[in-house]
XYZ file of C-alpha atoms in Angstrom:
552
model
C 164.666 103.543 33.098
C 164.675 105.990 30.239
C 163.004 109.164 31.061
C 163.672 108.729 35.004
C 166.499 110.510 37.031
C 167.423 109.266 40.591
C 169.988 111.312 42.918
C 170.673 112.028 46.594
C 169.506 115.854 47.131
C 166.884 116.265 44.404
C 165.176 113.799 41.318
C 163.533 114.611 38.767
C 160.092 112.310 38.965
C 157.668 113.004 36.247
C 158.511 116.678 36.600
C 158.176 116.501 40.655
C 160.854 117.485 42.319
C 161.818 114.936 45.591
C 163.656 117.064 48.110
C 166.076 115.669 50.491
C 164.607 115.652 53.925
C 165.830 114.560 57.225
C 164.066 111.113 56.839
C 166.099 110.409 53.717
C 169.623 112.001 54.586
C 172.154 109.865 55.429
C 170.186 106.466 54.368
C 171.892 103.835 51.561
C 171.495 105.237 48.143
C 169.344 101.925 47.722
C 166.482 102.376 50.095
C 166.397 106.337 48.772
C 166.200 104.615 44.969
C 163.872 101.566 45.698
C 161.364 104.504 47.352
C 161.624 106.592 44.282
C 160.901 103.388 41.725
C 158.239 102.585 43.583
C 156.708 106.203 43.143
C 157.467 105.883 39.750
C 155.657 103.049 39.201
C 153.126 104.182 40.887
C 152.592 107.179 38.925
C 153.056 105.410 35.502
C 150.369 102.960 36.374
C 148.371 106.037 37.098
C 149.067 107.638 33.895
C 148.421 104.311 32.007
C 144.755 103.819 33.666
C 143.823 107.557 32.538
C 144.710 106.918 29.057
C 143.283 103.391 29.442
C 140.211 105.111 30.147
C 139.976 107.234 27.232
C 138.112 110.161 29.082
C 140.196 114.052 29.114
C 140.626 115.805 31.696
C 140.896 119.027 30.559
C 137.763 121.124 28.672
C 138.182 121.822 24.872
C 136.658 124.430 22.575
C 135.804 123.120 18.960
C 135.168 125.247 15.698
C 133.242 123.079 13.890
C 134.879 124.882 10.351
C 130.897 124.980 9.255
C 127.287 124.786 10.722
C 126.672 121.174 12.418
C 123.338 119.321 11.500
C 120.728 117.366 13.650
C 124.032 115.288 15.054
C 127.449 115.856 14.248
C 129.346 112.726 12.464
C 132.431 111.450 13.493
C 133.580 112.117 9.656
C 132.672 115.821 10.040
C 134.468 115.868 12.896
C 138.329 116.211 11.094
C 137.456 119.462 10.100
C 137.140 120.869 13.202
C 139.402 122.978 14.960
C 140.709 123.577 18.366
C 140.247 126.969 19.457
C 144.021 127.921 21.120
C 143.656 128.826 24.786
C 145.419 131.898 23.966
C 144.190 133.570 20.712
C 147.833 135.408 20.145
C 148.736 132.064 18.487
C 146.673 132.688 15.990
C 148.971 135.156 14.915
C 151.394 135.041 12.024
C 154.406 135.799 15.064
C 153.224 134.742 18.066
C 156.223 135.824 20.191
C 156.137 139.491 18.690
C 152.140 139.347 19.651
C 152.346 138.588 22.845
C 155.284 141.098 23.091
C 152.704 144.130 21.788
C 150.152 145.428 23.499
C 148.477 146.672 19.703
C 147.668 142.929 19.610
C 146.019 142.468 22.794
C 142.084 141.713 23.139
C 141.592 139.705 19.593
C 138.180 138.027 19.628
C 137.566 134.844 17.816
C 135.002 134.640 15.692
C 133.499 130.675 14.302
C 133.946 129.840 10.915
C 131.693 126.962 11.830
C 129.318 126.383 15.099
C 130.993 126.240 18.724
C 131.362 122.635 20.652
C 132.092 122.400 24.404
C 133.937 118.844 25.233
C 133.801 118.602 28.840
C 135.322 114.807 30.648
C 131.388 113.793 31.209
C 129.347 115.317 28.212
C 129.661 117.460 25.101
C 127.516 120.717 24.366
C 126.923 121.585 20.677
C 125.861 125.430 20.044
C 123.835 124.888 16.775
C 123.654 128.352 14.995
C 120.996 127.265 12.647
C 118.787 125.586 14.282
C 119.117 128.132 18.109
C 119.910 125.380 20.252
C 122.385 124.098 22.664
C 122.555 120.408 22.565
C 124.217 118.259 25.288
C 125.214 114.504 24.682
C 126.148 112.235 27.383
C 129.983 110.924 26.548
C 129.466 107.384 26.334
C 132.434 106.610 28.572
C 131.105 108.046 31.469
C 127.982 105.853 31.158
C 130.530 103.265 31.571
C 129.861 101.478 28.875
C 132.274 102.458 26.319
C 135.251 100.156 25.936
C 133.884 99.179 22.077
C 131.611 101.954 20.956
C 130.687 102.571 17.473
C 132.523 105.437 16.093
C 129.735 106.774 15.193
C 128.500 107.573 18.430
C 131.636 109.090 19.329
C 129.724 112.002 20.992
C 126.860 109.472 23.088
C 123.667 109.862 23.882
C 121.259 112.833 23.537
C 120.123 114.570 26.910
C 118.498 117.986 26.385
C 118.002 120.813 23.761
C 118.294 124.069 25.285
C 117.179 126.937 23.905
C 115.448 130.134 24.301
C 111.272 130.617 24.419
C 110.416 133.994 22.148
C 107.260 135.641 22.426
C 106.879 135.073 18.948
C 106.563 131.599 16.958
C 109.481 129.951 15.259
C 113.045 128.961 16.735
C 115.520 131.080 17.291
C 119.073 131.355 15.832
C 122.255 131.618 17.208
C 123.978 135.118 16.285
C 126.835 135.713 17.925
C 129.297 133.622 20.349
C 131.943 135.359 21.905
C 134.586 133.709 24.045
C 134.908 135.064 27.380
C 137.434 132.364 28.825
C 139.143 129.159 27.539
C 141.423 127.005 29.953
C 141.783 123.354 30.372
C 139.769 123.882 33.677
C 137.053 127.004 32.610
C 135.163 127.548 29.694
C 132.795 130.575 29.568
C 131.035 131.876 26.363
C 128.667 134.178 25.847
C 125.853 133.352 23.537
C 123.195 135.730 21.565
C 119.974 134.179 20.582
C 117.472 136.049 17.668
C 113.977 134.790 18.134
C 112.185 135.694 15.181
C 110.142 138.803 15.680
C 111.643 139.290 19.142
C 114.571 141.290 20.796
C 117.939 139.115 20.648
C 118.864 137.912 23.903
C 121.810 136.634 25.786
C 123.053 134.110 28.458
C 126.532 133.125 29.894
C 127.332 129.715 29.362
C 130.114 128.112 31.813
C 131.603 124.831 32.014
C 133.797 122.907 34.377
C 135.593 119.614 35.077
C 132.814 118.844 36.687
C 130.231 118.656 33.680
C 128.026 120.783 35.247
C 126.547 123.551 33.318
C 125.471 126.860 34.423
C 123.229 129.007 32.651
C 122.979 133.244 33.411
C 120.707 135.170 31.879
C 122.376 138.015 30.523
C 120.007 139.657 28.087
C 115.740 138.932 28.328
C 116.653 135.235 28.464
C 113.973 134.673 31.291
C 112.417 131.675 30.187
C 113.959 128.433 29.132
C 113.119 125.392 27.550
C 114.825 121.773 27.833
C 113.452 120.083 25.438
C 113.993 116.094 25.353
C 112.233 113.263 25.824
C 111.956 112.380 29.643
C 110.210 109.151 30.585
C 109.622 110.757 34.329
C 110.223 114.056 35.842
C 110.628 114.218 39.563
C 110.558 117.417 42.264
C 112.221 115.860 45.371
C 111.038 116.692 48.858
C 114.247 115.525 50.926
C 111.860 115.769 53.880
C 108.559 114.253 52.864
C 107.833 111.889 49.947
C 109.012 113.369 46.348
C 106.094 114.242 43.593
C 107.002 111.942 40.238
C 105.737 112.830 37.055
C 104.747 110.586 34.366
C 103.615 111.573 30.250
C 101.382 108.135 30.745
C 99.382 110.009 33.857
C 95.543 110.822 32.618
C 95.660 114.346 33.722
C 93.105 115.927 31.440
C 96.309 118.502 30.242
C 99.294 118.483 28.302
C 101.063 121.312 30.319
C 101.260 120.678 33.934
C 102.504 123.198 36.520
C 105.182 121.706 39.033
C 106.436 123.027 42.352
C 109.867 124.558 41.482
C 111.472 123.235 44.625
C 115.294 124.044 43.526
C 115.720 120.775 41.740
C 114.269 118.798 39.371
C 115.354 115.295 38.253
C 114.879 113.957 34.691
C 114.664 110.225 34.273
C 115.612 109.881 30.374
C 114.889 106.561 28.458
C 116.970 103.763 28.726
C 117.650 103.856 32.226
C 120.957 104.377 32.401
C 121.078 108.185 32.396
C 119.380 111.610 34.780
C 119.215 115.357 33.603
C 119.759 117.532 37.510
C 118.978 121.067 36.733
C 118.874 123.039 40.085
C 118.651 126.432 40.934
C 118.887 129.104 43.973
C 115.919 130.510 45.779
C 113.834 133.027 43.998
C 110.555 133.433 41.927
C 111.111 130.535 39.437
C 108.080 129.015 37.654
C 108.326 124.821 36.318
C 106.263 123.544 33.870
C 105.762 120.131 31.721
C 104.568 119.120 28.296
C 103.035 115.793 28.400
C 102.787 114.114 24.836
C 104.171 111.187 23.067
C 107.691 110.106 21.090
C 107.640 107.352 18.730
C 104.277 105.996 19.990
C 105.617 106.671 23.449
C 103.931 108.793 25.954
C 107.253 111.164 27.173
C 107.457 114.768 28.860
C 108.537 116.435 25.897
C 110.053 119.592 27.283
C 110.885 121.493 30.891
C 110.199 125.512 30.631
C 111.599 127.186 33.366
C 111.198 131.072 34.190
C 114.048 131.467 35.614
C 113.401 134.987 37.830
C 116.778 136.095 35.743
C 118.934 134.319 38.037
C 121.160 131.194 36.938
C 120.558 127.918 36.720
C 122.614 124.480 36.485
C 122.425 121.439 34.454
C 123.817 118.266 34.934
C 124.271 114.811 34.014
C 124.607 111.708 35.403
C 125.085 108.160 33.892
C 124.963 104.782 34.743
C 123.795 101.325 33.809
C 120.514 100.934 35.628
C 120.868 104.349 37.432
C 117.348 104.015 37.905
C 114.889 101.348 36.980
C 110.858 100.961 36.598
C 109.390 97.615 37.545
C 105.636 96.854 36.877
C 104.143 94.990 39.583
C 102.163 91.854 38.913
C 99.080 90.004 40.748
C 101.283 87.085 41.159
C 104.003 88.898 43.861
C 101.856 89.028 46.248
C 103.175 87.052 49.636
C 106.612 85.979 48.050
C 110.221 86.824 48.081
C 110.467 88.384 44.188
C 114.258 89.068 42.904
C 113.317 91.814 40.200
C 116.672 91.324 38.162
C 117.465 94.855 38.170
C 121.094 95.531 40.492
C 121.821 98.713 42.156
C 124.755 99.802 39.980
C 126.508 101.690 43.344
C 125.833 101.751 46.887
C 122.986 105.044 47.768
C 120.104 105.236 49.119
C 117.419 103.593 46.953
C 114.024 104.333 46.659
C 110.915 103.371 45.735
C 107.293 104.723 46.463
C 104.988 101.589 46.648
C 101.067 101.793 47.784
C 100.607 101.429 51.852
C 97.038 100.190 51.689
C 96.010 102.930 49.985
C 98.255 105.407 50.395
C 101.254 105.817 47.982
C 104.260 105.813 50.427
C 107.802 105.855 50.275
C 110.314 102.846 51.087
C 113.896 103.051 51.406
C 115.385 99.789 50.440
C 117.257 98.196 53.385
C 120.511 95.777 53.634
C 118.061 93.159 54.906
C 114.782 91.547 55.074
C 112.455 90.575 57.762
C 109.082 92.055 59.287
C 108.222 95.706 60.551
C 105.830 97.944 62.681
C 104.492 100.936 61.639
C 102.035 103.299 62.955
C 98.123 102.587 61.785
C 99.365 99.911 59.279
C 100.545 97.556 61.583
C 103.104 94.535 60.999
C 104.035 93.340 58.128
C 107.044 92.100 56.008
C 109.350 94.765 54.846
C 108.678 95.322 51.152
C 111.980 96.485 49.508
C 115.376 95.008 50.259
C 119.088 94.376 48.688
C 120.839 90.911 48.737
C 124.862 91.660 47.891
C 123.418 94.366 44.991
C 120.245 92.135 43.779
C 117.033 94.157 44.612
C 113.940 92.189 45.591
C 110.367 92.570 47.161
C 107.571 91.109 49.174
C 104.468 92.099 48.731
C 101.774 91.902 51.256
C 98.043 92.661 51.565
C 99.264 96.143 53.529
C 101.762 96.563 50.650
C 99.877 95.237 47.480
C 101.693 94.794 44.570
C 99.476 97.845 42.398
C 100.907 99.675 39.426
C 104.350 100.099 38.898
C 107.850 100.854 41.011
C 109.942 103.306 40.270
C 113.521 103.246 41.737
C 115.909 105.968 41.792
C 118.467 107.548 44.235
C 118.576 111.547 45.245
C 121.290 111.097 48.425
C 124.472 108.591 48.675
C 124.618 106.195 51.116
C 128.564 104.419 51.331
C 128.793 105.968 47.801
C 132.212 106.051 46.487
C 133.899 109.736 45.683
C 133.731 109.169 42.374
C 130.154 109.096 42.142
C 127.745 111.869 42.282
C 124.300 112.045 43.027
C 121.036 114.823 42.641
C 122.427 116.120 46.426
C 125.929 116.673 45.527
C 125.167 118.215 42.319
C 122.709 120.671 44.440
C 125.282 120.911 47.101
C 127.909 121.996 44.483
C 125.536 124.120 42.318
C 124.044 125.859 45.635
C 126.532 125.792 47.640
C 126.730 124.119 51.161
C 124.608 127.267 53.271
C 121.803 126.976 50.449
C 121.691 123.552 50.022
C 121.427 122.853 53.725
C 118.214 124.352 54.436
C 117.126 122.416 51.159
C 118.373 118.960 52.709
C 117.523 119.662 56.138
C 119.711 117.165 57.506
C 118.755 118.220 61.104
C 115.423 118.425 61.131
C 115.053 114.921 59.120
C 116.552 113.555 62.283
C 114.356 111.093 63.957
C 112.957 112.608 67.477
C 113.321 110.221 70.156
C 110.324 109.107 72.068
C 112.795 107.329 74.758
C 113.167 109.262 78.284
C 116.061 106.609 78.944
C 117.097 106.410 75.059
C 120.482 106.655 75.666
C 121.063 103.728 78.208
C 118.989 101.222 75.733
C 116.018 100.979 73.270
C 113.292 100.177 75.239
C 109.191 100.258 73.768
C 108.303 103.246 75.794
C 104.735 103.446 73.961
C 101.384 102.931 76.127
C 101.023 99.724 74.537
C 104.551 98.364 75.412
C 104.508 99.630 78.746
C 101.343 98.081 79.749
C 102.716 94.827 78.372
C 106.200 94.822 80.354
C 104.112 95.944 83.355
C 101.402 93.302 83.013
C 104.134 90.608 82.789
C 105.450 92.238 86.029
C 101.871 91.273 88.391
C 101.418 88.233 86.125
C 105.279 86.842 87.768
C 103.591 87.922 91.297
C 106.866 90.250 91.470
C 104.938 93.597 91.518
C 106.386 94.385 95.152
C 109.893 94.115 94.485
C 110.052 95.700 91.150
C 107.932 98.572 92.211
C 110.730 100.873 91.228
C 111.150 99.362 87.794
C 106.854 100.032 87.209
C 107.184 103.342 88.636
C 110.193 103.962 85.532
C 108.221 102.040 83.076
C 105.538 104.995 83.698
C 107.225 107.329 83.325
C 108.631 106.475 80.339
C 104.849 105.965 79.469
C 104.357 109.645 80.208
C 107.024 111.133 78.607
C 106.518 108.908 75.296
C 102.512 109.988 75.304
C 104.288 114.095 75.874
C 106.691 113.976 73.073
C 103.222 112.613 70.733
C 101.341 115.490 71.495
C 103.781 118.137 71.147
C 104.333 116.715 67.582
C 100.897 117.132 67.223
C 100.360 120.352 68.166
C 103.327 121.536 65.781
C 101.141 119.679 63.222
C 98.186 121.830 64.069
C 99.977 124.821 64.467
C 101.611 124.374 60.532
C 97.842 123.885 59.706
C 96.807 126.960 61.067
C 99.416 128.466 59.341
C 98.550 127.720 56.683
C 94.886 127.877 56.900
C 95.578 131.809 56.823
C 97.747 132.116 54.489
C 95.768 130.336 51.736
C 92.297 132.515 52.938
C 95.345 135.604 52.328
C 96.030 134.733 48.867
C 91.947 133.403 48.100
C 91.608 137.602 48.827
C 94.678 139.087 46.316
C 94.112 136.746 43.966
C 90.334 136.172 42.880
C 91.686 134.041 39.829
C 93.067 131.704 42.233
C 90.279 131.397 44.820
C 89.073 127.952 42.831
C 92.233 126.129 42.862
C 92.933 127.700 46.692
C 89.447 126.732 47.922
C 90.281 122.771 47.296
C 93.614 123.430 48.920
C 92.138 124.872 52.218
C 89.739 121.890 52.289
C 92.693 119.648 51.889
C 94.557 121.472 54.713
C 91.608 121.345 56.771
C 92.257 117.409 57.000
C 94.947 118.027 59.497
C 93.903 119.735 62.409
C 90.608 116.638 62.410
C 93.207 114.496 61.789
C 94.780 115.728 64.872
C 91.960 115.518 67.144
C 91.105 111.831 66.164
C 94.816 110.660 67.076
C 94.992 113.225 70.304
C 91.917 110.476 71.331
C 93.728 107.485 69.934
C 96.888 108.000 71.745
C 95.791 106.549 74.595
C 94.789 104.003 73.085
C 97.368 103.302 70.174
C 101.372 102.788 70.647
């Protein structure tokens, strides 16, 4: 095998060395060989299914030679040029450079406009027109194997760009080149709105594709312009808010909770915009309006409280999927068509009665209980990766389902969700108090949960213990009533201590809104319909402290 050496001590195996070790000395020359060919085949099938797959692994730094327009061609694109990792080379004797320290600390400076090319997406830094484009790389949509040439550089997520105080868009000035490795770019990029100071952000990229933003210079507020079909502030606790452009809000700008992440769901389906960021004073806000006769949020703005933020994408066919629910699903197994394109956990929010409520689809079909609501069949299942529903008069089949994923579930490695993105942007101590993992854990209600799942509500207890004096065997199993009791008692115990955390949050918050009605007159409107909302619990929580008794 050309290119291969094999020896006792130490071989050469694409540019590994293979040290002798007391496992291999003293064994035939044969088995020692056979071991190594089967590493190197190993490692050249490896090699092959990387190239096969067409997508670097390293980052590269274009000069585009001369400004790019609205999209750059794949026939501009021979004219670019590679900026060298180390700018020495660009010398007329490298070696003698690199020797000198009179050489040392040469900045590069773009003929043309700068392009980031990252494994997962590309990021175009259009001087003219004071943007930073990034394009999905088809390939990691996985859906590439025959693309057009032309769309060499995929599929449009987000313009980013600065928001001036004055009108007009802004142009790029300057770029300067901080670092440039196969695993690190970082540049630093000066913005001049018209009639405004210039202002400044660090732009870094890694392997990763994810994109972080840091304001360097004034560059508080942001805008990601694109169009996004829904935008959606996740509540890993309770049920997420979704935004739609098609909601009748009686506004095109709509204020949104800025909750550390918000999830884009672009057009097409096959393709998210994650932009997270750390705690702080950040404000969110959307421009409802239409693209192409459809209704689309047409741009993010985010004040960013001059700390960073990160952007990310992430692609797949069907990655998330909208189904409009007709009159005629009601009381029927429905296969929708759509298939989850890797394992997660899939949602969907789908009206409970008349409450919108959220549904986690499950391996399997087949009936439920739940609190108020009753029993009813399960609405939202997977069969192998098919998704399908059932529909009942509890669960009506109203408006439309929207399905999407935030957390993995059995995901493979090489798949990334929202929460890994927020757990990588964030970091794990951040991110943790965001997820909540501990608290999201379901209190049991069991005083004997441990030895087997048992219905320890008033209503199963009095059933078991009715069947009890309806066998006649009430004397002998008086020990087994007197448990059943108790686990009556401590089941009715756990309910009211959850409600009395409910009340106490309500209180809580009862003051705290009456705080803010004080400090901030302007507000005392919008905070007056809030208090009467919040108001809702603690009655709430006097009607079920009655119930409870009652109710299992």
């Amino acid at each position: 095998m050309a290119g291969w050496r094999f020896g006792n001590s130490h071989n050469s195996l694409n540019g590994m060395k293979v040290l002798e070790s007391s496992q291999t000395r003293g064994k035939p020359a044969g088995v020692i060989g056979f071991a190594a060919l089967l590493m190197a085949v190993a490692g050249t099938r490896a090699i092959a299914e990387t190239a096969q797959s067409g997508a670097p692994q390293t980052l590269v730094l274009w000069d585009t030679s001369s400004p790019v327009g609205d999209r750059p061609k794949s026939e501009d694109r021979s004219s670019w040029k590679a900026v060298p990792n180390d700018l020495l080379r660009l010398e007329k004797d490298p070696p003698k450079a690199s020797s000198d320290p009179g050489y040392y600390g040469r900045e590069y400076s773009f003929a043309g406009d700068a392009v980031v090319e990252t494994p997962p997406l590309t990021a175009v830094f259009s001087s003219a027109k004071g943007r930073v484009t990034l394009y999905s790389k088809p390939d990691s949509a996985g859906k590439d194997k025959g693309s057009e040439p032309a769309n060499w550089i995929g599929s449009r997520i987000v313009d980013l760009s600065p928001i001036g105080a004055a009108d007009g868009p802004a142009t790029i000035s300057h770029v300067e080149v901080l670092r440039n490795a196969d695993d690190e770019i970082v540049l630093t990029v000066c913005f001049s709105p018209p009639g405004s100071p210039e202002v400044a952000s660090l732009f870094s990229f890694d392997r990763t594709g994810i994109l972080e933003v840091k304001p360097l210079q004034q560059m508080n507020r942001i805008r990601l312009a694109g169009p996004i079909e829904y935008g959606i502030v996740p509540s890993f606790v309770g049920d997420d808010l979704i935004y739609g452009a098609a909601m009748r809000l009686g506004t095109n700008v709509l204020c949104v909770p800025s909750e550390n992440l918000f999830l884009g769901l672009l057009p097409g389906e096959g393709t998210e915009l994650v932009a997270t960021w750390p705690q702080g004073k950040q404000h969110l806000s959307l421009r409802l309006g239409e693209e192409n006769g459809r209704p689309t949020i047409q741009w993010v703005d985010l004040d960013n409280d001059g700390q960073s933020f990160f952007l990310a994408a992430l692609a797949a066919p069907g990655i998330w999927h909208k189904e409009t629910l007709k009159p005629d699903y009601l009381e029927k197994d429905i296969g929708i068509g759509w298939k989850r394109p890797y394992p997660a956990r899939w949602k969907t929010q789908l009206y409970e009665e008349d409450l919108k409520t959220t549904f986690v689809f499950r391996e399997f079909n087949g009936g439920i209980w739940r609190g108020v609501a009753g029993s009813y069949e399960y609405p939202a299942w997977f069969s192998g990766e098919d998704a399908f529903y059932h529909f009942s008069k509890k669960v009506p089949p109203t408006g439309e389902s929207l399905i999407y994923c935030l957390e993995g579930r059995d995901t493979p490695l090489t798949v990334s969700t929202p929460a890994d993105v927020l757990k990588q942007t964030l970091g794990r101590q951040a991110s943790d108090s965001i997820l909540d993992v501990a608290g999201r854990k379901l209190r049991t209600h069991h005083r004997r949960g441990s030895v087997g799942v048992r219905r320890a509500c008033t209503c199963g207890c009095t059933e078991a213990i009715q069947a009890v004096f309806e066998a006649g065997e009430e004397v002998n199993r008086k020990d087994d009533i007197q448990g059943m009791l108790d686990d009556m008692i401590y089941f009715v115990h756990r309910h009211v201590e959850r409600i009395n955390e409910y009340q106490q949050f309500a209180d809580e918050l009862l003051k705290m809104l009456q705080a803010k009605s004080q400090s901030s007159p302007g507000l005392k409107p919008f905070l007056d319909n809030l208090e009467e909302i919040a108001r809702q619990i603690p009655q709430e929580c006097e009607v079920q402290k009655e119930n409870i008794w009652i109710r299992g």
